[in-house]
PDB file of C-alpha atoms in Angstrom:
ATOM      1  CA  MET R   1       0.000   0.000   0.000  1.00 45.00           C
ATOM      2  CA  ALA R   2       1.947   2.965  -1.261  1.00 46.00           C
ATOM      3  CA  ALA R   3       1.671   6.193   0.660  1.00 45.00           C
ATOM      4  CA  SER R   4       0.139   9.185  -1.168  1.00 60.00           C
ATOM      5  CA  ASP R   5       3.346  11.244  -1.204  1.00 83.00           C
ATOM      6  CA  PRO R   6       7.000  10.824  -0.139  1.00 87.00           C
ATOM      7  CA  GLU R   7       6.633  13.017   2.950  1.00 89.00           C
ATOM      8  CA  THR R   8       3.658  11.052   4.239  1.00 90.00           C
ATOM      9  CA  ALA R   9       5.415   7.787   3.459  1.00 90.00           C
ATOM     10  CA  GLN R  10       8.470   8.896   5.431  1.00 92.00           C
ATOM     11  CA  ARG R  11       6.342   9.925   8.392  1.00 93.00           C
ATOM     12  CA  GLN R  12       4.819   6.456   8.448  1.00 93.00           C
ATOM     13  CA  ILE R  13       8.253   4.832   8.259  1.00 93.00           C
ATOM     14  CA  ASP R  14       9.593   7.012  11.063  1.00 94.00           C
ATOM     15  CA  GLU R  15       6.605   6.228  13.289  1.00 94.00           C
ATOM     16  CA  ILE R  16       6.852   2.485  12.668  1.00 94.00           C
ATOM     17  CA  ASP R  17      10.588   2.488  13.390  1.00 93.00           C
ATOM     18  CA  ALA R  18      10.005   4.379  16.628  1.00 94.00           C
ATOM     19  CA  LEU R  19       7.241   2.022  17.785  1.00 93.00           C
ATOM     20  CA  SER R  20       9.342  -1.010  16.952  1.00 92.00           C
ATOM     21  CA  SER R  21      12.213   0.415  18.975  1.00 93.00           C
ATOM     22  CA  ILE R  22      10.022   1.344  21.945  1.00 93.00           C
ATOM     23  CA  TYR R  23       7.933  -1.816  22.204  1.00 91.00           C
ATOM     24  CA  GLY R  24      10.334  -4.450  20.896  1.00 90.00           C
ATOM     25  CA  ASP R  25       8.832  -7.935  20.651  1.00 85.00           C
ATOM     26  CA  ASP R  26       5.373  -6.641  21.533  1.00 88.00           C
ATOM     27  CA  TRP R  27       5.291  -4.864  18.154  1.00 91.00           C
ATOM     28  CA  CYS R  28       4.513  -7.194  15.247  1.00 88.00           C
ATOM     29  CA  VAL R  29       4.656  -6.587  11.490  1.00 88.00           C
ATOM     30  CA  VAL R  30       1.769  -8.578   9.994  1.00 85.00           C
ATOM     31  CA  ASP R  31       2.181  -7.362   6.409  1.00 84.00           C
ATOM     32  CA  GLU R  32       4.733  -4.655   5.677  1.00 85.00           C
ATOM     33  CA  ASP R  33       3.575  -3.982   2.107  1.00 85.00           C
ATOM     34  CA  GLU R  34      -0.030  -3.535   3.215  1.00 85.00           C
ATOM     35  CA  ARG R  35       1.034  -1.574   6.331  1.00 88.00           C
ATOM     36  CA  ILE R  36      -0.677  -3.961   8.743  1.00 89.00           C
ATOM     37  CA  PHE R  37       0.713  -4.125  12.280  1.00 91.00           C
ATOM     38  CA  CYS R  38      -0.351  -5.260  15.720  1.00 89.00           C
ATOM     39  CA  ILE R  39       0.901  -4.704  19.229  1.00 91.00           C
ATOM     40  CA  THR R  40       0.178  -6.522  22.460  1.00 90.00           C
ATOM     41  CA  ILE R  41      -0.538  -4.110  25.335  1.00 91.00           C
ATOM     42  CA  SER R  42      -0.767  -5.173  28.973  1.00 89.00           C
ATOM     43  CA  ASP R  43      -1.109  -3.614  32.400  1.00 86.00           C
ATOM     44  CA  CYS R  44       2.156  -5.124  33.636  1.00 82.00           C
ATOM     45  CA  LEU R  45       5.230  -6.526  31.894  1.00 72.00           C
ATOM     46  CA  GLU R  46       6.112  -9.129  34.520  1.00 74.00           C
ATOM     47  CA  GLN R  47       2.734 -10.643  35.415  1.00 76.00           C
ATOM     48  CA  PRO R  48       0.090  -9.165  33.103  1.00 80.00           C
ATOM     49  CA  LYS R  49      -3.543  -9.659  34.098  1.00 83.00           C
ATOM     50  CA  TRP R  50      -5.251  -7.452  31.539  1.00 88.00           C
ATOM     51  CA  THR R  51      -4.136  -7.551  27.906  1.00 88.00           C
ATOM     52  CA  VAL R  52      -5.379  -6.110  24.607  1.00 88.00           C
ATOM     53  CA  CYS R  53      -4.079  -6.658  21.106  1.00 89.00           C
ATOM     54  CA  LEU R  54      -4.326  -3.554  18.930  1.00 90.00           C
ATOM     55  CA  GLN R  55      -4.252  -4.262  15.207  1.00 89.00           C
ATOM     56  CA  VAL R  56      -3.871  -1.335  12.794  1.00 91.00           C
ATOM     57  CA  ILE R  57      -3.850  -0.771   9.065  1.00 90.00           C
ATOM     58  CA  LEU R  58      -2.240   2.490   7.970  1.00 91.00           C
ATOM     59  CA  PRO R  59      -4.033   4.076   4.982  1.00 89.00           C
ATOM     60  CA  SER R  60      -1.907   5.878   2.433  1.00 88.00           C
ATOM     61  CA  GLU R  61      -3.258   9.215   3.732  1.00 90.00           C
ATOM     62  CA  TYR R  62      -2.287   8.583   7.359  1.00 93.00           C
ATOM     63  CA  PRO R  63      -1.383  10.619   9.356  1.00 92.00           C
ATOM     64  CA  VAL R  64      -2.112  13.693   7.239  1.00 90.00           C
ATOM     65  CA  SER R  65      -5.800  13.247   6.450  1.00 87.00           C
ATOM     66  CA  ALA R  66      -6.954   9.792   7.567  1.00 87.00           C
ATOM     67  CA  PRO R  67      -6.913   7.824  10.835  1.00 89.00           C
ATOM     68  CA  PRO R  68      -5.535   4.302  11.211  1.00 89.00           C
ATOM     69  CA  ILE R  69      -8.022   1.494  10.634  1.00 88.00           C
ATOM     70  CA  TYR R  70      -7.964  -0.451  13.855  1.00 87.00           C
ATOM     71  CA  GLN R  71      -9.289  -3.513  15.637  1.00 85.00           C
ATOM     72  CA  LEU R  72      -9.165  -4.350  19.341  1.00 86.00           C
ATOM     73  CA  ASN R  73      -8.931  -7.979  20.436  1.00 82.00           C
ATOM     74  CA  ALA R  74      -9.339  -9.276  23.988  1.00 81.00           C
ATOM     75  CA  PRO R  75     -11.603 -11.982  25.452  1.00 75.00           C
ATOM     76  CA  TRP R  76     -12.925  -9.625  28.126  1.00 78.00           C
ATOM     77  CA  LEU R  77     -13.333  -6.517  25.964  1.00 79.00           C
ATOM     78  CA  ARG R  78     -17.076  -6.327  25.439  1.00 76.00           C
ATOM     79  CA  GLY R  79     -20.034  -4.009  25.859  1.00 78.00           C
ATOM     80  CA  GLN R  80     -19.393  -0.797  27.747  1.00 82.00           C
ATOM     81  CA  ASP R  81     -15.667  -1.506  28.161  1.00 84.00           C
ATOM     82  CA  TYR R  82     -15.300  -1.666  24.387  1.00 83.00           C
ATOM     83  CA  ILE R  83     -17.392   1.443  23.735  1.00 86.00           C
ATOM     84  CA  GLU R  84     -15.504   3.552  26.267  1.00 89.00           C
ATOM     85  CA  LEU R  85     -12.108   2.492  24.940  1.00 91.00           C
ATOM     86  CA  THR R  86     -12.963   3.136  21.285  1.00 88.00           C
ATOM     87  CA  ASN R  87     -14.419   6.527  22.210  1.00 90.00           C
ATOM     88  CA  SER R  88     -11.136   7.397  23.929  1.00 92.00           C
ATOM     89  CA  LEU R  89      -9.121   6.435  20.837  1.00 92.00           C
ATOM     90  CA  GLU R  90     -11.362   8.462  18.544  1.00 90.00           C
ATOM     91  CA  GLU R  91     -11.098  11.452  20.870  1.00 92.00           C
ATOM     92  CA  ILE R  92      -7.299  11.248  20.699  1.00 93.00           C
ATOM     93  CA  TYR R  93      -7.454  11.227  16.899  1.00 91.00           C
ATOM     94  CA  VAL R  94      -9.752  14.263  16.769  1.00 90.00           C
ATOM     95  CA  LYS R  95      -7.518  16.221  19.168  1.00 92.00           C
ATOM     96  CA  ASN R  96      -4.396  15.401  17.134  1.00 93.00           C
ATOM     97  CA  LEU R  97      -5.559  15.702  13.526  1.00 91.00           C
ATOM     98  CA  GLY R  98      -2.677  15.355  11.095  1.00 91.00           C
ATOM     99  CA  GLU R  99      -0.328  13.982  13.757  1.00 94.00           C
ATOM    100  CA  SER R 100       1.065  10.496  14.344  1.00 94.00           C
ATOM    101  CA  ILE R 101      -1.113   9.015  17.077  1.00 94.00           C
ATOM    102  CA  LEU R 102      -0.267   5.302  17.445  1.00 95.00           C
ATOM    103  CA  TYR R 103       1.963   5.879  20.476  1.00 95.00           C
ATOM    104  CA  LEU R 104      -0.818   7.918  22.119  1.00 95.00           C
ATOM    105  CA  TRP R 105      -3.281   5.125  21.397  1.00 95.00           C
ATOM    106  CA  VAL R 106      -1.043   2.432  22.853  1.00 95.00           C
ATOM    107  CA  GLU R 107      -0.377   4.386  26.037  1.00 95.00           C
ATOM    108  CA  LYS R 108      -4.054   5.251  26.447  1.00 94.00           C
ATOM    109  CA  ILE R 109      -4.941   1.557  26.222  1.00 94.00           C
ATOM    110  CA  ARG R 110      -2.197   0.759  28.735  1.00 93.00           C
ATOM    111  CA  GLU R 111      -3.576   3.447  31.068  1.00 93.00           C
ATOM    112  CA  VAL R 112      -7.037   1.846  30.893  1.00 92.00           C
ATOM    113  CA  LEU R 113      -5.573  -1.597  31.630  1.00 92.00           C
ATOM    114  CA  ILE R 114      -3.638  -0.292  34.635  1.00 91.00           C
ATOM    115  CA  GLU R 115      -6.812   1.334  35.975  1.00 90.00           C
ATOM    116  CA  LYS R 116      -8.659  -1.959  35.622  1.00 87.00           C
ATOM    117  CA  SER R 117      -5.891  -3.862  37.405  1.00 86.00           C
ATOM    118  CA  GLN R 118      -6.131  -1.430  40.320  1.00 84.00           C
ATOM    119  CA  SER R 119      -9.928  -1.625  40.531  1.00 80.00           C
ATOM    120  CA  SER R 120     -12.149  -4.287  42.091  1.00 55.00           C
ATOM    121  CA  ASP R 121     -11.357  -6.483  39.083  1.00 51.00           C
ATOM    122  CA  ALA R 122      -7.744  -6.797  40.196  1.00 51.00           C
ATOM    123  CA  ALA R 123      -7.871 -10.582  39.925  1.00 56.00           C
ATOM    124  CA  GLY R 124      -8.068 -10.220  36.170  1.00 62.00           C
ATOM    125  CA  PRO R 125     -10.721 -11.235  33.645  1.00 62.00           C
ATOM    126  CA  ASN R 126     -12.452 -14.597  33.925  1.00 53.00           C
ATOM    127  CA  ILE R 127     -11.712 -15.658  30.361  1.00 46.00           C
ATOM    128  CA  GLU R 128     -13.173 -19.148  30.731  1.00 45.00           C
ATOM    129  CA  LYS R 129     -16.497 -17.743  31.939  1.00 45.00           C
ATOM    130  CA  ILE R 130     -16.679 -15.263  29.090  1.00 41.00           C
ATOM    131  CA  THR R 131     -15.918 -17.972  26.557  1.00 41.00           C
ATOM    132  CA  GLU R 132     -18.548 -20.328  27.971  1.00 42.00           C
ATOM    133  CA  GLU R 133     -21.185 -17.590  27.874  1.00 42.00           C
ATOM    134  CA  ILE R 134     -20.477 -16.951  24.212  1.00 39.00           C
ATOM    135  CA  ASP R 135     -20.577 -20.659  23.402  1.00 42.00           C
ATOM    136  CA  GLU R 136     -23.890 -21.172  25.181  1.00 41.00           C
ATOM    137  CA  ASP R 137     -25.722 -18.015  24.175  1.00 42.00           C
ATOM    138  CA  ASN R 138     -24.514 -17.569  20.577  1.00 40.00           C
ATOM    139  CA  GLU R 139     -26.572 -14.387  20.314  1.00 39.00           C
ATOM    140  CA  ASP R 140     -26.875 -12.149  17.249  1.00 38.00           C
ATOM    141  CA  ASP R 141     -25.002  -9.346  19.016  1.00 35.00           C
ATOM    142  CA  TYR R 142     -21.812 -11.415  19.026  1.00 32.00           C
ATOM    143  CA  SER R 143     -19.169  -8.840  18.174  1.00 33.00           C
ATOM    144  CA  LEU R 144     -17.349  -8.725  14.870  1.00 32.00           C
ATOM    145  CA  GLU R 145     -14.435  -6.905  16.417  1.00 36.00           C
ATOM    146  CA  TYR R 146     -13.441  -8.680  19.594  1.00 34.00           C
ATOM    147  CA  GLN R 147     -13.514 -12.416  19.015  1.00 36.00           C
ATOM    148  CA  PRO R 148     -12.065 -14.387  21.949  1.00 36.00           C
ATOM    149  CA  VAL R 149      -8.939 -16.281  20.979  1.00 36.00           C
ATOM    150  CA  GLN R 150      -8.134 -19.408  22.937  1.00 35.00           C
ATOM    151  CA  GLU R 151      -5.710 -22.278  22.536  1.00 36.00           C
ATOM    152  CA  ASP R 152      -8.450 -24.658  21.394  1.00 35.00           C
ATOM    153  CA  THR R 153      -9.412 -22.279  18.606  1.00 31.00           C
ATOM    154  CA  ILE R 154      -5.827 -22.272  17.401  1.00 34.00           C
ATOM    155  CA  LYS R 155      -5.810 -26.053  17.107  1.00 34.00           C
ATOM    156  CA  THR R 156      -8.990 -26.091  15.018  1.00 32.00           C
ATOM    157  CA  LEU R 157      -7.602 -23.857  12.299  1.00 34.00           C
ATOM    158  CA  ASN R 158      -6.074 -25.549   9.282  1.00 35.00           C
ATOM    159  CA  PHE R 159      -4.086 -22.528   8.250  1.00 37.00           C
ATOM    160  CA  VAL R 160      -1.926 -20.388  10.492  1.00 38.00           C
ATOM    161  CA  MET R 161       0.096 -17.331   9.702  1.00 39.00           C
ATOM    162  CA  SER R 162       3.763 -17.768  10.595  1.00 40.00           C
ATOM    163  CA  GLU R 163       7.001 -16.075   9.675  1.00 39.00           C
ATOM    164  CA  SER R 164       8.206 -19.220   7.918  1.00 38.00           C
ATOM    165  CA  GLN R 165       5.378 -19.016   5.355  1.00 44.00           C
ATOM    166  CA  GLU R 166       6.971 -16.487   3.041  1.00 49.00           C
ATOM    167  CA  ASP R 167       6.010 -18.029  -0.325  1.00 58.00           C
ATOM    168  CA  GLU R 168       2.967 -16.287  -1.745  1.00 75.00           C
ATOM    169  CA  GLU R 169       1.324 -18.980  -3.840  1.00 86.00           C
ATOM    170  CA  LEU R 170      -2.245 -19.083  -5.063  1.00 90.00           C
ATOM    171  CA  PRO R 171      -4.069 -21.408  -2.661  1.00 90.00           C
ATOM    172  CA  PRO R 172      -6.564 -24.001  -3.929  1.00 92.00           C
ATOM    173  CA  ILE R 173     -10.048 -22.604  -4.496  1.00 92.00           C
ATOM    174  CA  ASN R 174     -13.110 -24.765  -3.887  1.00 91.00           C
ATOM    175  CA  HIS R 175     -16.269 -23.800  -5.764  1.00 91.00           C
ATOM    176  CA  GLY R 176     -19.688 -24.552  -4.291  1.00 90.00           C
ATOM    177  CA  ASN R 177     -22.770 -25.534  -6.250  1.00 90.00           C
ATOM    178  CA  PRO R 178     -24.902 -22.617  -7.477  1.00 88.00           C
ATOM    179  CA  ILE R 179     -28.098 -22.038  -5.472  1.00 90.00           C
ATOM    180  CA  SER R 180     -31.114 -20.257  -6.996  1.00 87.00           C
ATOM    181  CA  ASP R 181     -33.611 -18.373  -4.858  1.00 83.00           C
ATOM    182  CA  ARG R 182     -36.202 -15.790  -5.921  1.00 82.00           C
ATOM    183  CA  ARG R 183     -34.670 -15.251  -9.365  1.00 81.00           C
ATOM    184  CA  SER R 184     -31.191 -14.766  -7.879  1.00 84.00           C
ATOM    185  CA  THR R 185     -28.298 -17.210  -8.096  1.00 87.00           C
ATOM    186  CA  PHE R 186     -25.654 -17.573  -5.397  1.00 89.00           C
ATOM    187  CA  GLN R 187     -22.366 -19.450  -5.490  1.00 90.00           C
ATOM    188  CA  ALA R 188     -19.776 -19.799  -2.726  1.00 91.00           C
ATOM    189  CA  HIS R 189     -16.015 -20.032  -3.197  1.00 93.00           C
ATOM    190  CA  LEU R 190     -13.626 -21.068  -0.432  1.00 91.00           C
ATOM    191  CA  ALA R 191      -9.830 -20.828  -0.186  1.00 91.00           C
ATOM    192  CA  PRO R 192      -7.368 -21.359   2.734  1.00 90.00           C
ATOM    193  CA  ILE R 193      -5.368 -18.126   2.874  1.00 88.00           C
ATOM    194  CA  VAL R 194      -2.532 -17.145   5.218  1.00 86.00           C
ATOM    195  CA  SER R 195      -1.867 -13.524   4.205  1.00 84.00           C
ATOM    196  CA  PRO R 196      -3.685 -10.458   2.833  1.00 84.00           C
ATOM    197  CA  LYS R 197      -1.707 -10.865  -0.388  1.00 86.00           C
ATOM    198  CA  GLN R 198      -3.297 -14.254  -0.923  1.00 88.00           C
ATOM    199  CA  VAL R 199      -6.720 -12.661  -0.489  1.00 89.00           C
ATOM    200  CA  LYS R 200      -5.933 -10.419  -3.464  1.00 89.00           C
ATOM    201  CA  MET R 201      -4.590 -13.368  -5.440  1.00 90.00           C
ATOM    202  CA  VAL R 202      -7.737 -15.416  -4.852  1.00 92.00           C
ATOM    203  CA  LEU R 203      -9.994 -12.493  -5.806  1.00 90.00           C
ATOM    204  CA  ALA R 204      -7.989 -11.805  -8.940  1.00 91.00           C
ATOM    205  CA  LYS R 205      -8.223 -15.466  -9.951  1.00 91.00           C
ATOM    206  CA  LEU R 206     -11.984 -15.521  -9.383  1.00 92.00           C
ATOM    207  CA  TYR R 207     -12.481 -12.318 -11.362  1.00 90.00           C
ATOM    208  CA  GLU R 208     -10.866 -13.984 -14.374  1.00 90.00           C
ATOM    209  CA  ASN R 209     -14.214 -15.738 -14.687  1.00 90.00           C
ATOM    210  CA  LYS R 210     -16.442 -13.352 -16.644  1.00 89.00           C
ATOM    211  CA  LYS R 211     -19.581 -14.607 -14.925  1.00 88.00           C
ATOM    212  CA  ILE R 212     -18.110 -13.830 -11.495  1.00 89.00           C
ATOM    213  CA  ALA R 213     -16.662 -10.508 -12.620  1.00 88.00           C
ATOM    214  CA  SER R 214     -20.053  -9.363 -13.927  1.00 87.00           C
ATOM    215  CA  ALA R 215     -22.044 -10.520 -10.878  1.00 87.00           C
ATOM    216  CA  THR R 216     -24.275  -7.920  -9.247  1.00 87.00           C
ATOM    217  CA  HIS R 217     -22.579  -8.359  -5.860  1.00 88.00           C
ATOM    218  CA  ASN R 218     -19.313 -10.092  -5.025  1.00 89.00           C
ATOM    219  CA  ILE R 219     -19.113 -10.213  -1.255  1.00 88.00           C
ATOM    220  CA  TYR R 220     -16.294 -11.806   0.698  1.00 89.00           C
ATOM    221  CA  ALA R 221     -14.809 -12.162   4.160  1.00 88.00           C
ATOM    222  CA  TYR R 222     -11.569 -13.575   5.507  1.00 87.00           C
ATOM    223  CA  ARG R 223      -9.910 -14.366   8.829  1.00 83.00           C
ATOM    224  CA  ILE R 224      -6.184 -15.000   9.305  1.00 82.00           C
ATOM    225  CA  TYR R 225      -4.794 -16.185  12.608  1.00 75.00           C
ATOM    226  CA  CYS R 226      -1.565 -14.479  13.734  1.00 72.00           C
ATOM    227  CA  GLU R 227       0.040 -17.145  15.886  1.00 69.00           C
ATOM    228  CA  ASP R 228       2.695 -15.025  17.595  1.00 65.00           C
ATOM    229  CA  LYS R 229       0.136 -12.491  18.885  1.00 61.00           C
ATOM    230  CA  GLN R 230      -2.799 -14.911  19.256  1.00 62.00           C
ATOM    231  CA  THR R 231      -5.189 -12.651  17.393  1.00 69.00           C
ATOM    232  CA  TYR R 232      -7.053 -12.521  14.096  1.00 73.00           C
ATOM    233  CA  LEU R 233      -6.534 -10.336  11.054  1.00 79.00           C
ATOM    234  CA  GLN R 234      -9.947 -10.101   9.421  1.00 79.00           C
ATOM    235  CA  ASP R 235     -11.935  -8.006   6.979  1.00 80.00           C
ATOM    236  CA  CYS R 236     -14.993  -8.181   4.736  1.00 80.00           C
ATOM    237  CA  GLU R 237     -16.533  -6.535   1.681  1.00 83.00           C
ATOM    238  CA  ASP R 238     -20.253  -5.871   1.041  1.00 81.00           C
ATOM    239  CA  ASP R 239     -19.933  -4.788  -2.620  1.00 83.00           C
ATOM    240  CA  GLY R 240     -23.170  -2.816  -2.425  1.00 80.00           C
ATOM    241  CA  GLU R 241     -25.175  -5.507  -0.593  1.00 81.00           C
ATOM    242  CA  THR R 242     -25.702  -3.850   2.799  1.00 75.00           C
ATOM    243  CA  ALA R 243     -24.023  -5.735   5.672  1.00 74.00           C
ATOM    244  CA  ALA R 244     -23.667  -8.917   3.575  1.00 81.00           C
ATOM    245  CA  GLY R 245     -19.910  -9.168   4.040  1.00 80.00           C
ATOM    246  CA  GLY R 246     -20.274  -8.460   7.747  1.00 78.00           C
ATOM    247  CA  ARG R 247     -22.817 -11.253   8.116  1.00 79.00           C
ATOM    248  CA  LEU R 248     -20.490 -13.625   6.302  1.00 83.00           C
ATOM    249  CA  LEU R 249     -17.666 -12.715   8.660  1.00 79.00           C
ATOM    250  CA  HIS R 250     -20.048 -13.186  11.591  1.00 76.00           C
ATOM    251  CA  LEU R 251     -20.814 -16.726  10.411  1.00 79.00           C
ATOM    252  CA  MET R 252     -17.098 -17.508  10.215  1.00 79.00           C
ATOM    253  CA  GLN R 253     -16.641 -16.283  13.768  1.00 74.00           C
ATOM    254  CA  GLU R 254     -19.605 -18.302  14.990  1.00 71.00           C
ATOM    255  CA  GLU R 255     -18.149 -21.461  13.481  1.00 72.00           C
ATOM    256  CA  SER R 256     -14.903 -20.850  15.376  1.00 65.00           C
ATOM    257  CA  SER R 257     -16.871 -20.292  18.567  1.00 63.00           C
ATOM    258  CA  LYS R 258     -18.941 -23.457  18.055  1.00 63.00           C
ATOM    259  CA  GLN R 259     -15.827 -25.503  17.426  1.00 61.00           C
ATOM    260  CA  LEU R 260     -14.267 -24.057  20.558  1.00 57.00           C
ATOM    261  CA  GLY R 261     -17.337 -25.054  22.578  1.00 58.00           C
ATOM    262  CA  LYS R 262     -17.305 -28.543  21.061  1.00 60.00           C
ATOM    263  CA  ASN R 263     -13.654 -29.043  21.964  1.00 58.00           C
ATOM    264  CA  LYS R 264     -14.310 -27.871  25.521  1.00 53.00           C
ATOM    265  CA  ARG R 265     -17.174 -30.359  25.933  1.00 60.00           C
ATOM    266  CA  VAL R 266     -15.017 -33.183  24.589  1.00 58.00           C
ATOM    267  CA  ARG R 267     -12.264 -32.242  27.027  1.00 58.00           C
ATOM    268  CA  LYS R 268     -14.710 -32.177  29.953  1.00 58.00           C
ATOM    269  CA  ASP R 269     -16.149 -35.578  28.977  1.00 61.00           C
ATOM    270  CA  LYS R 270     -12.642 -36.986  28.795  1.00 56.00           C
ATOM    271  CA  LYS R 271     -11.885 -35.722  32.300  1.00 57.00           C
ATOM    272  CA  ARG R 272     -15.051 -37.344  33.646  1.00 62.00           C
ATOM    273  CA  THR R 273     -14.074 -40.629  32.001  1.00 62.00           C
ATOM    274  CA  GLU R 274     -10.586 -40.492  33.502  1.00 61.00           C
ATOM    275  CA  HIS R 275     -12.028 -39.900  36.989  1.00 55.00           C
TER     276      HIS R 275
END
């Protein structure tokens, strides 16, 4: 993702270099060409109780005329906690228009985590309880932006992003059977991708098909697991069909949650058998 002008590009480079120097291993480059990064933020370096992963995509216009595109990931970050934190980040952006703000964002998140660790919730979040509630309820308000990431979820994924996977090859694409409903025809296509570049490669390959290229709406969604930070890189596209891509992404998240719940039940049954 090329920056809009050399000065803006240099400002992005300088900011990234500074953040990498300040935060060390906590700062992760997900995709340098696409300017996708994430950083793990916690209340304490030695024995962290509260942790958030901040994932950002830097648009070509950032920081001059556009904010970073961001996503917050933490099992406990839901409801009012999420709303208050995102409002704080947006307020920082508005107060510092045209300036580099990632450091301010990171430190604001850290400040919130420290406050939580010093409050009545000092014991830390009950991640298992939160996960079980999501598995059991499976409500429509399940968030698109803060999917819990647990070890069992990692094991259920067939593709994992890792630094060793540097070859960008076109993954296999499976094509579903067309389905007709109310004079509309739908067809699904599925591919195991491990990087945003592969998303583009798959889309480009599909668009070689004239029928797909001329379709009224081509919606898509993807999720990539970043193993080192235990978080997801995800995005979706509606292509003019309101919220269609978001619903597709929601379904993908629900499947991960269901699989997580299934694995937990199997593990509990195994423990009962052993006892």
